[in-house]
XYZ file of C-alpha atoms in Angstrom:
494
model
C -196.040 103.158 80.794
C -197.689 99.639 81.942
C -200.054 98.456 79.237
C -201.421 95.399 81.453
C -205.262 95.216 80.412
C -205.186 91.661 82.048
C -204.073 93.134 85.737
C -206.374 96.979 85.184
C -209.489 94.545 84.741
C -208.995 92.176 86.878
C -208.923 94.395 90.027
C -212.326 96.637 88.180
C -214.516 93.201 87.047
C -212.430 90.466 88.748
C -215.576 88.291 88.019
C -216.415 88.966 84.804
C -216.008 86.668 81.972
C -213.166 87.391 79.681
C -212.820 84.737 77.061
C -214.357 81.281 76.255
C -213.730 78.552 74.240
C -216.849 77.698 72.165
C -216.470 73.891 71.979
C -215.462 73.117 75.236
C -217.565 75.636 77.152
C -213.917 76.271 79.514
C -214.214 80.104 80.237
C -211.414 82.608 82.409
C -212.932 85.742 84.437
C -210.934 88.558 84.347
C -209.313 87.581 87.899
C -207.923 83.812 86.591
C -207.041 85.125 83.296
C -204.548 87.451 85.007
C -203.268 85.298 87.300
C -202.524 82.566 84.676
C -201.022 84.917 82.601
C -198.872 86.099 85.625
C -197.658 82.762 86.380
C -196.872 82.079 82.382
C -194.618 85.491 82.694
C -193.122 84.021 85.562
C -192.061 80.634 83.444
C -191.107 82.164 80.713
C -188.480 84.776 82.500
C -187.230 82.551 85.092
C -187.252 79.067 83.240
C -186.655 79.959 79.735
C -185.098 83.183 80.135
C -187.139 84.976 78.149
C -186.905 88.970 78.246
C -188.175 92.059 76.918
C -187.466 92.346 73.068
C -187.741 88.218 72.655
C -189.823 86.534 69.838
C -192.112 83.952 71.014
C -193.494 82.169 68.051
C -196.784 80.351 67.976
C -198.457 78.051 65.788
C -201.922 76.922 66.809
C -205.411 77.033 66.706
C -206.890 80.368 68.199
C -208.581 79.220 71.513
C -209.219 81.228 74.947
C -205.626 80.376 76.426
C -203.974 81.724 72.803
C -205.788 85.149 73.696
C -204.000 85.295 77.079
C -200.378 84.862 75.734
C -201.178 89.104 74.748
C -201.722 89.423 78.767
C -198.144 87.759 78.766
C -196.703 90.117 76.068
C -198.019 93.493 77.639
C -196.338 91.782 81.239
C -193.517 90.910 79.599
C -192.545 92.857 76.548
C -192.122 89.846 74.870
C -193.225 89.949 71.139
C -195.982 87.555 69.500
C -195.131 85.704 66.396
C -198.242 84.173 65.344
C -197.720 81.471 62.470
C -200.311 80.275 59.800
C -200.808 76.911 60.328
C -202.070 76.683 56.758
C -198.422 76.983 55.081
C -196.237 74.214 53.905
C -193.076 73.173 56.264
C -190.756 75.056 53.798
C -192.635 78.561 54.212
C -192.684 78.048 57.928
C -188.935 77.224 58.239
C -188.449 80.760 56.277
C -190.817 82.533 59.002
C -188.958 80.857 62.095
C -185.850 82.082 60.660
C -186.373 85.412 60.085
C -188.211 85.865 63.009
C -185.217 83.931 65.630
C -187.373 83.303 68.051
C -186.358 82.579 71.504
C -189.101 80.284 71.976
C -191.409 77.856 70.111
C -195.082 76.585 70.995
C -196.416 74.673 68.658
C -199.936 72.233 69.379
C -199.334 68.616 68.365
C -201.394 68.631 64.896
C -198.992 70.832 63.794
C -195.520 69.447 64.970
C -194.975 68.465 61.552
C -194.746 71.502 59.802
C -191.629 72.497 61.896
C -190.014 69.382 60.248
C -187.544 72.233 58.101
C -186.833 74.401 61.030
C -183.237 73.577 61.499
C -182.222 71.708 64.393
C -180.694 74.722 66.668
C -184.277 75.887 66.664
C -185.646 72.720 66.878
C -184.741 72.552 70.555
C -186.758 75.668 71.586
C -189.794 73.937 70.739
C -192.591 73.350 73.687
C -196.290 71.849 72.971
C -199.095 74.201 73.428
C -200.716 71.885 76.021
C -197.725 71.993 78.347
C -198.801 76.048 78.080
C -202.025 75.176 78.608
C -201.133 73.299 81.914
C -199.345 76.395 83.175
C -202.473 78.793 82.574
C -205.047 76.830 83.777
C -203.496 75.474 86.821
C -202.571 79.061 87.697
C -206.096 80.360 87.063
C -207.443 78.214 89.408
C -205.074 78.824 92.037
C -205.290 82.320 91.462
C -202.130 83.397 93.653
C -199.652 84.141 90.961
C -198.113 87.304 91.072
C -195.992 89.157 88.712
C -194.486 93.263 88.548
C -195.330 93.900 84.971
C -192.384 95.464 82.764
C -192.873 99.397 81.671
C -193.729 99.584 77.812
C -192.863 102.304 75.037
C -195.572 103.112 72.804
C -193.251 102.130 69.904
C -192.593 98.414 71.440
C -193.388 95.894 69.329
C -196.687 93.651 70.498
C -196.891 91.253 67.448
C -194.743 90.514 64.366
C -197.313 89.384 61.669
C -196.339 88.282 58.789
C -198.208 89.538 55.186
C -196.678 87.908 51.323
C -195.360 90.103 49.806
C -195.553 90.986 46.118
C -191.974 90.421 45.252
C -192.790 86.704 46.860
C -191.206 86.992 50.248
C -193.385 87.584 53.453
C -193.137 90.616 54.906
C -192.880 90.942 59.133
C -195.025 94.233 59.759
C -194.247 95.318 62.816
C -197.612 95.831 65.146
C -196.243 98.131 68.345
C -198.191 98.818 71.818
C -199.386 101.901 70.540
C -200.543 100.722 67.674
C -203.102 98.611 69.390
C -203.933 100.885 71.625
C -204.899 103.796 69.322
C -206.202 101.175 66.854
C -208.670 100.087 69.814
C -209.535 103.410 70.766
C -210.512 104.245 67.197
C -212.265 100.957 66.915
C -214.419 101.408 70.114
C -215.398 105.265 69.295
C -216.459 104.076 65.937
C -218.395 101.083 66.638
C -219.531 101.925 70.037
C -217.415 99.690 71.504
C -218.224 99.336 75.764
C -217.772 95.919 78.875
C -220.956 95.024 77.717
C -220.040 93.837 74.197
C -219.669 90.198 73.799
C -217.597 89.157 70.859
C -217.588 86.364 68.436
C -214.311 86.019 66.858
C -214.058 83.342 64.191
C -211.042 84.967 62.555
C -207.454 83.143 62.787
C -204.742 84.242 65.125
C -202.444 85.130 62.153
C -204.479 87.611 60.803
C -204.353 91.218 62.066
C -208.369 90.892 61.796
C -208.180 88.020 64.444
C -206.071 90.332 66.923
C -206.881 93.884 66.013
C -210.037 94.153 64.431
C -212.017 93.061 67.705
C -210.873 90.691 70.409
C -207.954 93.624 71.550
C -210.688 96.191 71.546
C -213.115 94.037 73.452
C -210.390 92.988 75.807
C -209.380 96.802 76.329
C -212.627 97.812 77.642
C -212.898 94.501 79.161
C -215.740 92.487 77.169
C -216.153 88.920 76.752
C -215.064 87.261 73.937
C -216.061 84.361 72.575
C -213.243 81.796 70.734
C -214.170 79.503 67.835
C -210.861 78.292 66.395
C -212.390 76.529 63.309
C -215.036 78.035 61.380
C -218.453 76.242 60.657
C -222.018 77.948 60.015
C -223.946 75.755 61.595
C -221.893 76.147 64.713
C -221.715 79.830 64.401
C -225.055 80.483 63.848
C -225.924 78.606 66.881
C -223.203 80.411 68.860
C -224.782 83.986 67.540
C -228.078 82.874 69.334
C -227.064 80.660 72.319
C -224.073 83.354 73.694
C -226.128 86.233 72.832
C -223.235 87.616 70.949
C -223.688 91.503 70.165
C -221.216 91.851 67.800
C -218.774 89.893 65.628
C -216.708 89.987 62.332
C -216.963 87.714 58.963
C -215.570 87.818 55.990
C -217.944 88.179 52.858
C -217.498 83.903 52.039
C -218.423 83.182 55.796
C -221.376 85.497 55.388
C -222.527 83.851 52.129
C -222.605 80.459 54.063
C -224.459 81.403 56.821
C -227.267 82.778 54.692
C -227.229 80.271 52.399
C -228.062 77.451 55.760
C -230.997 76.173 56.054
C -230.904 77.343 59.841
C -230.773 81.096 59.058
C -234.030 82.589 58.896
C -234.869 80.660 62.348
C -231.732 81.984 64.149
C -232.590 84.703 67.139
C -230.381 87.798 66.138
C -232.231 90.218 68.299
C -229.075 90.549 70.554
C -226.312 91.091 67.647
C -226.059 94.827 67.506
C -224.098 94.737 63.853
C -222.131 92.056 62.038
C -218.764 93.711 60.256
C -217.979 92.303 57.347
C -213.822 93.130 56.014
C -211.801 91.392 53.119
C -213.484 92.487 49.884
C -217.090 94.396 49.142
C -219.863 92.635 50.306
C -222.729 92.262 47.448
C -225.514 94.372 47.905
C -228.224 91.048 47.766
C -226.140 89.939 51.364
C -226.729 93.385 53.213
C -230.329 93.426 52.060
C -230.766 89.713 53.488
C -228.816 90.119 56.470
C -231.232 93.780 57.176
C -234.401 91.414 56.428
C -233.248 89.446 59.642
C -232.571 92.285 61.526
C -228.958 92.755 61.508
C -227.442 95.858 60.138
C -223.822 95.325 58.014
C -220.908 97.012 59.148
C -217.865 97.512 56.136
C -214.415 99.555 56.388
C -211.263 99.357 54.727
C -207.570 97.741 56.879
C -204.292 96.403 56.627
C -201.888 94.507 58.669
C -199.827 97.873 58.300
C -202.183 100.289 59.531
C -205.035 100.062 62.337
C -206.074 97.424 61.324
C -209.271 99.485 61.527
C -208.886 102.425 59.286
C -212.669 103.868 57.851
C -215.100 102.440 58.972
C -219.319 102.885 56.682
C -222.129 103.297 58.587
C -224.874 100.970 58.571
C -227.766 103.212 57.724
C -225.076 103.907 54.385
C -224.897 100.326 52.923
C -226.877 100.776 50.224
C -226.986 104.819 49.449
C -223.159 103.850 49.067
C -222.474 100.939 48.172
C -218.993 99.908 47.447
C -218.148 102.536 49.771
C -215.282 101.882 52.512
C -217.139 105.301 54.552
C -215.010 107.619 56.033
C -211.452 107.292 58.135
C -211.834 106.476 62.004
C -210.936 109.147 64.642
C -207.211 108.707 65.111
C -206.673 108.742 61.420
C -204.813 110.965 58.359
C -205.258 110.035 54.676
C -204.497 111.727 51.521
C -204.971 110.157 48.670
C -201.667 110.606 46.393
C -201.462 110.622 42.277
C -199.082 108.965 40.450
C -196.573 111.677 40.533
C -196.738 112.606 44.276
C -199.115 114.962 43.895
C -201.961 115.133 46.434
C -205.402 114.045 44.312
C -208.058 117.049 43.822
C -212.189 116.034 44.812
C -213.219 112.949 43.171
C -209.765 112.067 41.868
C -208.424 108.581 42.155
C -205.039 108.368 43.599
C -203.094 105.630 46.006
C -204.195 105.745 49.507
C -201.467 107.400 52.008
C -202.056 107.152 55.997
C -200.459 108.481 59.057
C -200.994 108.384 62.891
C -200.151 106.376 65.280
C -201.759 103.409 64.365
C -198.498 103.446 61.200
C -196.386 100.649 61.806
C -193.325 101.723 62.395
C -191.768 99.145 59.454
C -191.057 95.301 59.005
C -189.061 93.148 60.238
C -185.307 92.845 59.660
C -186.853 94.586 56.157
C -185.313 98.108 55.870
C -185.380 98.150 51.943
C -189.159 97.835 51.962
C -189.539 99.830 54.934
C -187.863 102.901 53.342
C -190.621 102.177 50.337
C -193.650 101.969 52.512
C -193.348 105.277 54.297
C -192.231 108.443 53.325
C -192.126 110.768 55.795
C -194.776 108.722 58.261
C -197.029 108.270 55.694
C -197.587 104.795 54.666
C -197.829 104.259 50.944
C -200.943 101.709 50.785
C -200.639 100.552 47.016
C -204.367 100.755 47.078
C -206.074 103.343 44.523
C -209.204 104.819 46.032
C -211.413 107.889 45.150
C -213.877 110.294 47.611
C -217.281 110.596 45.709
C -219.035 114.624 46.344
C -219.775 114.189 50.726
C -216.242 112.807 50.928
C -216.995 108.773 50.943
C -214.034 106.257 49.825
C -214.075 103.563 47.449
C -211.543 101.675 46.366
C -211.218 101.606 42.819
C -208.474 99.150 42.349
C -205.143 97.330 43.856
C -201.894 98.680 42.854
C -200.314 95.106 44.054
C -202.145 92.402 41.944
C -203.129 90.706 44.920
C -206.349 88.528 44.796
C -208.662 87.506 47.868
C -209.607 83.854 48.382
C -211.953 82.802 51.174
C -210.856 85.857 52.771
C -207.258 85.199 52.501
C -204.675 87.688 50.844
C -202.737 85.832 47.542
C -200.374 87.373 46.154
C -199.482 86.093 42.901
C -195.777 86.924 42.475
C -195.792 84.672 45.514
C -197.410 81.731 43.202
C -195.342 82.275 40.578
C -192.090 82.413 42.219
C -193.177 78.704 43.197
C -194.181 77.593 39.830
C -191.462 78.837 38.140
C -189.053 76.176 40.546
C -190.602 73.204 37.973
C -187.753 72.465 35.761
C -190.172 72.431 32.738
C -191.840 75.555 33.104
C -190.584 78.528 31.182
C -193.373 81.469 32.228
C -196.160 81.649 34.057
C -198.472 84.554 35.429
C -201.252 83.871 37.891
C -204.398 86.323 38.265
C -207.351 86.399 39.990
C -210.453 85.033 38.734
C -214.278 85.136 40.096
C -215.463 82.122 42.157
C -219.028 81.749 43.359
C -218.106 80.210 46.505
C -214.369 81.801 47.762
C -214.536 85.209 45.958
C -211.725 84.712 43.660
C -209.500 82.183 42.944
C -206.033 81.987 41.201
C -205.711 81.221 37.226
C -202.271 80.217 36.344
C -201.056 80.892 32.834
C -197.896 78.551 31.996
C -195.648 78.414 29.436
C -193.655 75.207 29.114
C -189.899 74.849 27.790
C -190.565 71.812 25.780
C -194.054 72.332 24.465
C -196.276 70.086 26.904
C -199.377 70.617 27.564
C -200.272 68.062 30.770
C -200.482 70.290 33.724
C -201.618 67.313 36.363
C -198.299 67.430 37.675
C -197.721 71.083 38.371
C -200.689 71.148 40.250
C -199.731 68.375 42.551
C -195.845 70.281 43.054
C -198.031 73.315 43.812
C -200.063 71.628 46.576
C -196.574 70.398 48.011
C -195.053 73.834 48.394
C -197.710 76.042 48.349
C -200.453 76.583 51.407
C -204.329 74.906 49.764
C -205.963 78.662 49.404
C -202.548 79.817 47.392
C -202.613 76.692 44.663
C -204.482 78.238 41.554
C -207.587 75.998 40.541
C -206.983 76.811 36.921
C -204.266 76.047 34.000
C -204.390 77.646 31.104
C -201.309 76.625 28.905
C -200.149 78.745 26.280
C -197.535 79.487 24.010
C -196.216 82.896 25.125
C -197.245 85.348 27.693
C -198.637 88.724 26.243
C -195.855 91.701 27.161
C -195.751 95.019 26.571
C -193.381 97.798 25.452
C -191.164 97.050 28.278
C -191.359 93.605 28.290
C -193.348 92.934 31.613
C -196.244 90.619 31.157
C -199.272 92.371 29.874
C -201.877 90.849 32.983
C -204.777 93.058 31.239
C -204.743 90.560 28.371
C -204.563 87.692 30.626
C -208.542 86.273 31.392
């Protein structure tokens, strides 16, 4: 079938707004944004040969004419590779090579981190503005025309890449059907309809900055509204000033924008519900967010799955708090014990989902494919329980990953890193509160020769490592705690 939201909407609201860029006020109706995506489609098959099945890889900031390179993808078949612009050179240049794309775009404040892409791909590169040229001159022409390319369900839309715990990113797979169930769930859930307009704050490289909202909106053709860079003065003027109805934070953004001195004064009345993913939000938040008039929306997703999987009520935010609610429409879940078993009423066990929002695997990954799902059921890693009226909660992570500012760490990731400094003989990184980012990571080391100056490790961190991955704390010590086994005992670790 054609999946071509672009083309559908731009014949039903030709003239309604689809996306805008915050800072520059530069907006696409429905109409332009399909015919610059048409004449993109056109480039890219004709010019660069690009075909159905091709990666096109993409590091930059996520602005209106970013959002239209999925128009391109559901015209094209093409699949998106969106790149975190927050990871060293060396981490990129493992990304571009596992992905082989056929084509680069890259905007000019990030050249650099391509510097370790080797020089075959090196020549596939474009810059994001000469894009930018293409869709905008199109859109205003508006007399581009392309035949859009038949899509399975099962075709791959996005490859977006999650760390994984053994230290090596992991390509989930996100397919057509995917985000079109996902969507569907999302927009029967939250009441999802044209007239929503959308802030989306989240980065292009998360599934929350694809999947969460802007697809949804642009399914059931909303407007969204793009603001690449975070800031909560900025944002809380956008919530007023575009009369957003709906929009999604993470628990650190939401912090800052209660703690501004703006806050209390900001108009709300149009924002319908603010959703709030990551990590828990504390209950002092909701109750200050309800005292202005906006109702908190929390769920439970992964890159993997949805992304939007349960989904609490608003009215339920403090009868259950810590609760994730209950799973969206589209949705199976069992929750499994630890020897396969399914768990009985109030039972803890690891969180198991099927449907057709179940990526179908990772990327050039069939080893931890074939450990993810078992007979279509993917195998979450995260423990959860259902209280007595059948709410979740997540009780704990199997992985030992730790959220900073809304970012996933993973600390085998960290470690793998560390462990590269010649004088380091152990380390172990955990999670550790922070009153500003959530949790931050606390690196144990041991060294081989009995140091104890850790200045230096910090600054090789920094160097390889993204800035939200680099732990803010050394502890040195003599010897990591094991147990039985020999694996490092984490519980004793503080």
């Amino acid at each position: 079938m054609k999946c071509d939201w672009f083309e559908k909407w731009s014949t039903y609201s030709p003239n309604k707004l689809a996306v805008k860029n915050i800072e520059s006020g530069l907006g696409y109706d429905y109409k332009s944004l399909n015919h610059g995506a048409n004449a993109v489609a056109n480039i890219f098959e004709k010019e660069y040969n690009l075909t159905k099945g091709d990666r096109l890889l993409v590091l930059a900031d996520f602005d209106a004419e970013y959002v239209a390179l999925l128009g391109v993808a559901q015209k094209m078949g093409i699949i998106l590779v969106p790149i975190n612009y927050r990871l060293s050179a060396s981490e990129i240049a493992f990304l571009v090579q596992n992905s082989e794309p056929s084509l680069i775009i890259v905007a000019e404040e990030y050249r650099s981190l391509l510097n370790e892409v080797p020089k075959l791909l090196q020549e596939k590169v474009i810059a994001f503005s000469q894009y930018e040229n293409w869709l905008t001159s199109a859109s205003k022409e508006q007399t581009a025309e392309y035949t859009s390319k038949p899509l399975e369900e099962t075709h791959p839309a996005f490859i977006l890449y999650t760390s994984g715990t053994t230290g090596q990113p992991k390509g989930a797979i996100y397919t057509h059907g995917m985000m079109l169930w996902n969507s569907i769930n999302t927009a029967i859930r939250l009441k999802i309809s044209s007239d929503d307009i959308y802030l989306n704050v989240m980065p292009p490289f998360h599934t929350g900055g694809w999947n969460v909202l802007t697809a949804p909106i642009l399914h059931f053709g909303g407007t969204l509204i793009m603001m690449p860079k975070f800031d909560s003065e900025k944002v809380l003027e956008a919530l007023e000033k575009e009369e957003i109805s709906i929009s999604m934070l993470v628990p650190t953004m939401v912090r800052m924008l209660s703690e501004s001195e703006n806050f209390k004064q900001t108009d709300f009345s149009q924002l319908r519900y603010m959703i709030v993913g990551g990590e828990a939000l504390p209950i002092p938040l909701i109750e200050q967010w309800n005292e202005q008039g906006v109702p908190i929306r929390q769920g439970y997703g992964l890159t993997e799955c949805g992304p939007n999987i349960t989904s609490l009520e608003a009215e339920d935010a403090i009868r259950k708090r810590g609760s994730i609610g209950f799973p969206n429409f589209y949705v199976d879940t069992k929750l499994m014990d630890e020897n396969g078993v399914e768990a009985g009423p109030t039972e803890k066990g690891e969180l198991w989902i099927k449907g057709p929002i179940v990526t179908p695997g990772y990327w050039k990954n069939p080893k931890e494919t074939e450990k993810a799902i078992v007979d279509g059921w993917f195998k979450t890693g995260d423990i959860l329980k259902k209280d007595e009226e059948g709410y979740l909660y997540v009780v704990d992570r199997i992985k030992n990953m730790y959220i900073s500012g809304g970012e996933n760490v993973y600390p085998a990731e960290v470690e793998k890193c560390i462990l590269k400094h010649p004088e380091i003989k152990e380390v172990c990184v955990i999670g550790v509160p922070h009153e500003k980012w959530g949790e931050v990571g606390k690196a144990f080391v041991v060294f081989k020769n009995g140091r104890k100056e850790v200045s230096d490790i910090t600054a090789y961190c920094i160097k390889h490592l993204a800035k939200y991955k680099v732990p803010k704390h050394f502890e040195v010590i003599e010897e990591l705690p094991k147990n039985d086994t020999g694996k490092i005992n984490r519980k004793l670790l503080s």
